[in-house]
CSV table of C-alpha atoms and ligand atoms in Angstrom, one decimal:
chain,number,residue,atom,x,y,z
A,30,MET,CA,14.6,-8.8,10.6
A,31,THR,CA,14.3,-7.9,14.2
A,32,THR,CA,16.6,-9.6,16.3
A,33,ASN,CA,14.5,-8.2,19.8
A,34,ASN,CA,13.2,-11.7,20.6
A,35,LYS,CA,10.8,-10.0,23.0
A,36,GLU,CA,8.7,-9.0,19.4
A,37,LEU,CA,6.6,-11.6,17.9
A,38,VAL,CA,8.6,-13.2,15.6
A,39,VAL,CA,6.8,-14.5,12.5
A,40,GLU,CA,8.6,-17.3,9.5
A,41,LYS,CA,11.3,-15.3,7.5
A,42,ILE,CA,10.9,-15.9,3.9
A,43,ASP,CA,13.5,-16.3,1.4
A,44,ASN,CA,12.8,-14.4,-1.3
A,45,GLY,CA,9.9,-11.7,-1.6
A,46,THR,CA,8.6,-8.4,-0.1
A,47,VAL,CA,7.1,-8.2,3.6
A,48,ILE,CA,4.9,-4.9,4.3
A,49,ASP,CA,6.3,-3.5,7.9
A,50,HIS,CA,4.1,-1.6,10.2
A,51,ILE,CA,0.7,-1.6,8.8
A,52,PRO,CA,-2.1,-0.1,11.2
A,53,ALA,CA,-3.9,-3.5,12.7
A,54,ASP,CA,-7.6,-2.2,10.8
A,55,LYS,CA,-5.9,-2.2,7.6
A,56,VAL,CA,-4.2,-5.5,6.7
A,57,PHE,CA,-7.1,-6.6,4.4
A,58,LYS,CA,-7.6,-3.5,2.8
A,59,ILE,CA,-3.9,-4.1,1.7
A,60,VAL,CA,-4.9,-7.3,0.7
A,61,ARG,CA,-8.2,-6.4,-1.0
A,62,ILE,CA,-6.2,-3.5,-3.4
A,63,LEU,CA,-3.0,-5.5,-3.9
A,64,GLY,CA,-5.8,-8.5,-5.3
A,65,LEU,CA,-3.2,-11.6,-2.8
A,66,GLU,CA,-6.6,-13.0,-2.8
A,67,ALA,CA,-6.1,-14.9,-5.6
A,68,TYR,CA,-2.1,-15.0,-5.2
A,69,GLU,CA,-1.0,-18.2,-5.1
A,70,ASP,CA,2.2,-18.2,-3.9
A,71,GLU,CA,2.6,-17.8,0.4
A,72,ILE,CA,1.3,-15.4,1.6
A,73,LEU,CA,2.0,-15.0,5.7
A,74,ILE,CA,-0.2,-12.1,8.1
A,75,GLY,CA,-0.3,-11.0,11.0
A,76,THR,CA,-2.5,-8.8,12.4
A,77,ASN,CA,-3.1,-7.7,15.7
A,78,LEU,CA,0.7,-7.7,16.6
A,79,CYS,CA,1.5,-5.7,19.7
A,80,SER,CA,3.9,-3.0,18.6
A,81,LYS,CA,5.3,-0.3,21.3
A,82,LYS,CA,5.7,2.3,18.9
A,83,TYR,CA,2.7,2.0,17.1
A,84,GLY,CA,0.3,0.4,19.2
A,85,LYS,CA,-1.5,-2.9,17.2
A,86,LYS,CA,-0.4,-3.3,13.6
A,87,GLY,CA,0.0,-5.8,11.1
A,88,ILE,CA,2.4,-7.5,9.0
A,89,LEU,CA,2.8,-9.2,5.4
A,90,LYS,CA,5.0,-11.2,4.0
A,91,ILE,CA,4.6,-12.3,0.4
A,92,LYS,CA,6.8,-14.8,-0.9
A,93,ASN,CA,8.3,-14.5,-4.6
A,94,LYS,CA,6.2,-11.1,-5.0
A,95,TYR,CA,7.7,-7.4,-6.4
A,96,PHE,CA,5.6,-4.5,-6.5
A,97,SER,CA,4.9,-1.8,-8.9
A,98,GLN,CA,5.6,1.9,-8.1
A,99,ASP,CA,2.1,2.0,-9.0
A,100,GLU,CA,0.5,-0.8,-6.5
A,101,ILE,CA,3.7,0.8,-3.8
A,102,ASP,CA,1.7,3.7,-4.4
A,103,LYS,CA,-1.5,2.3,-3.1
A,104,ILE,CA,0.1,0.8,0.5
A,105,ALA,CA,1.2,4.4,0.7
A,106,ILE,CA,-2.2,5.9,0.0
A,107,ILE,CA,-3.8,3.6,2.3
A,108,CYS,CA,-1.5,3.2,5.1
A,109,PRO,CA,1.9,5.3,4.7
A,110,THR,CA,3.1,4.4,8.1
A,111,ALA,CA,4.0,1.3,5.8
A,112,THR,CA,7.6,-0.6,5.3
A,113,ILE,CA,8.2,-2.1,2.6
A,114,ILE,CA,11.2,-4.5,2.8
A,115,ILE,CA,12.3,-6.4,-0.1
A,116,ILE,CA,14.5,-9.4,0.4
A,117,LYS,CA,16.6,-11.5,-1.0
A,118,ASN,CA,17.7,-14.6,-0.6
A,119,TYR,CA,16.7,-14.4,3.1
A,120,GLU,CA,18.7,-10.9,2.9
A,121,VAL,CA,17.0,-7.7,3.3
A,122,GLU,CA,17.9,-6.0,-0.2
A,123,GLN,CA,16.1,-2.3,0.5
A,124,LYS,CA,13.6,-0.8,2.8
A,125,LYS,CA,11.5,1.9,2.2
A,126,HIS,CA,8.7,4.1,4.3
A,127,LEU,CA,6.2,5.4,2.5
A,128,GLU,CA,5.2,8.7,1.4
A,129,ILE,CA,2.0,9.8,-0.1
A,130,PRO,CA,2.9,10.7,-3.7
A,131,LYS,CA,1.8,14.2,-4.4
A,132,HIS,CA,0.3,13.0,-7.6
A,133,ILE,CA,-1.6,10.1,-7.6
A,134,HIS,CA,-1.8,9.5,-11.8
A,135,LYS,CA,-4.1,5.7,-13.4
A,136,ILE,CA,-4.4,4.2,-9.9
A,137,VAL,CA,-7.5,6.0,-8.2
A,138,LYS,CA,-11.3,7.1,-9.6
A,139,CYS,CA,-12.3,10.5,-9.5
A,140,ILE,CA,-15.8,9.8,-7.5
A,141,ASN,CA,-17.6,12.1,-10.5
A,142,PRO,CA,-19.9,9.8,-12.1
A,143,ASN,CA,-19.8,13.7,-15.0
A,144,CYS,CA,-16.4,13.7,-14.6
A,145,ILE,CA,-14.6,13.6,-18.7
A,146,THR,CA,-12.5,10.1,-17.5
A,147,ASN,CA,-15.4,8.6,-16.2
A,148,VAL,CA,-17.2,9.0,-19.3
A,149,GLU,CA,-13.7,9.0,-22.0
A,150,GLU,CA,-11.0,6.3,-21.6
A,151,ILE,CA,-8.6,8.4,-20.0
A,152,GLU,CA,-5.9,7.8,-17.4
A,153,THR,CA,-6.4,10.2,-13.9
A,154,ASN,CA,-4.7,12.5,-12.1
A,155,PHE,CA,-4.8,13.8,-8.6
A,156,ASP,CA,-3.5,16.1,-7.0
A,157,VAL,CA,-2.2,15.4,-2.8
A,158,VAL,CA,-4.2,19.0,-1.8
A,159,ASN,CA,-4.4,17.0,1.8
A,160,ASN,CA,-2.9,14.2,4.0
A,161,ASP,CA,-4.1,13.7,7.1
A,162,PRO,CA,-7.3,12.6,6.4
A,163,ILE,CA,-6.1,12.4,2.7
A,164,GLN,CA,-7.6,14.5,0.0
A,165,ILE,CA,-7.9,14.3,-3.4
A,166,GLN,CA,-8.0,17.1,-6.0
A,167,CYS,CA,-9.1,15.9,-10.1
A,168,HIS,CA,-7.2,17.9,-12.7
A,169,TYR,CA,-9.8,17.6,-14.6
A,170,CYS,CA,-13.0,18.1,-13.0
A,171,GLU,CA,-11.8,19.6,-9.7
A,172,LYS,CA,-13.4,17.5,-7.1
A,173,THR,CA,-11.6,16.7,-4.6
A,174,MET,CA,-12.5,13.8,-2.8
A,175,GLU,CA,-11.8,12.1,0.6
A,176,GLU,CA,-12.8,8.6,-0.7
A,177,ILE,CA,-10.3,6.8,-2.5
A,178,ILE,CA,-11.6,3.9,-4.8
A,179,PHE,CA,-8.8,2.4,-6.7
A,180,ASN,CA,-9.0,1.4,-10.3
A,181,GLU,CA,-9.0,-2.6,-10.3
B,25,ZN,ZN1,-13.2,14.2,-12.5
């Protein structure tokens, strides 16, 4: 937690996850891909907060929630600049700077309707061929795509 009182202080959570340094225009996308619209515990959403380093940024604080590696990879694909902070008893237990994974397994759909992964029950596999902008290539049909569609 920041102690610099020039920065906006959003209420602390006792246990859960803070996703910080989200580009302001990605905050609601993150809410959506993590399925947080249906989450029943407290979520604090801050967006368009001024950050010297990042311009306008967003922050999410999700009480009593810890994310799986697949979920963290989804966050990394959408906003690799984000930081994940695990909070336990008001203390920072872990702080992770995200990186776009080199391989993406299962969580993304292939956009090629004829790809075998869309015809049969086969888990998808992609190589990340470019990071910025992100571009991925399907292992099966070799289609490259810049539009990332997550599996539900
Ligand atoms: Zn494919």
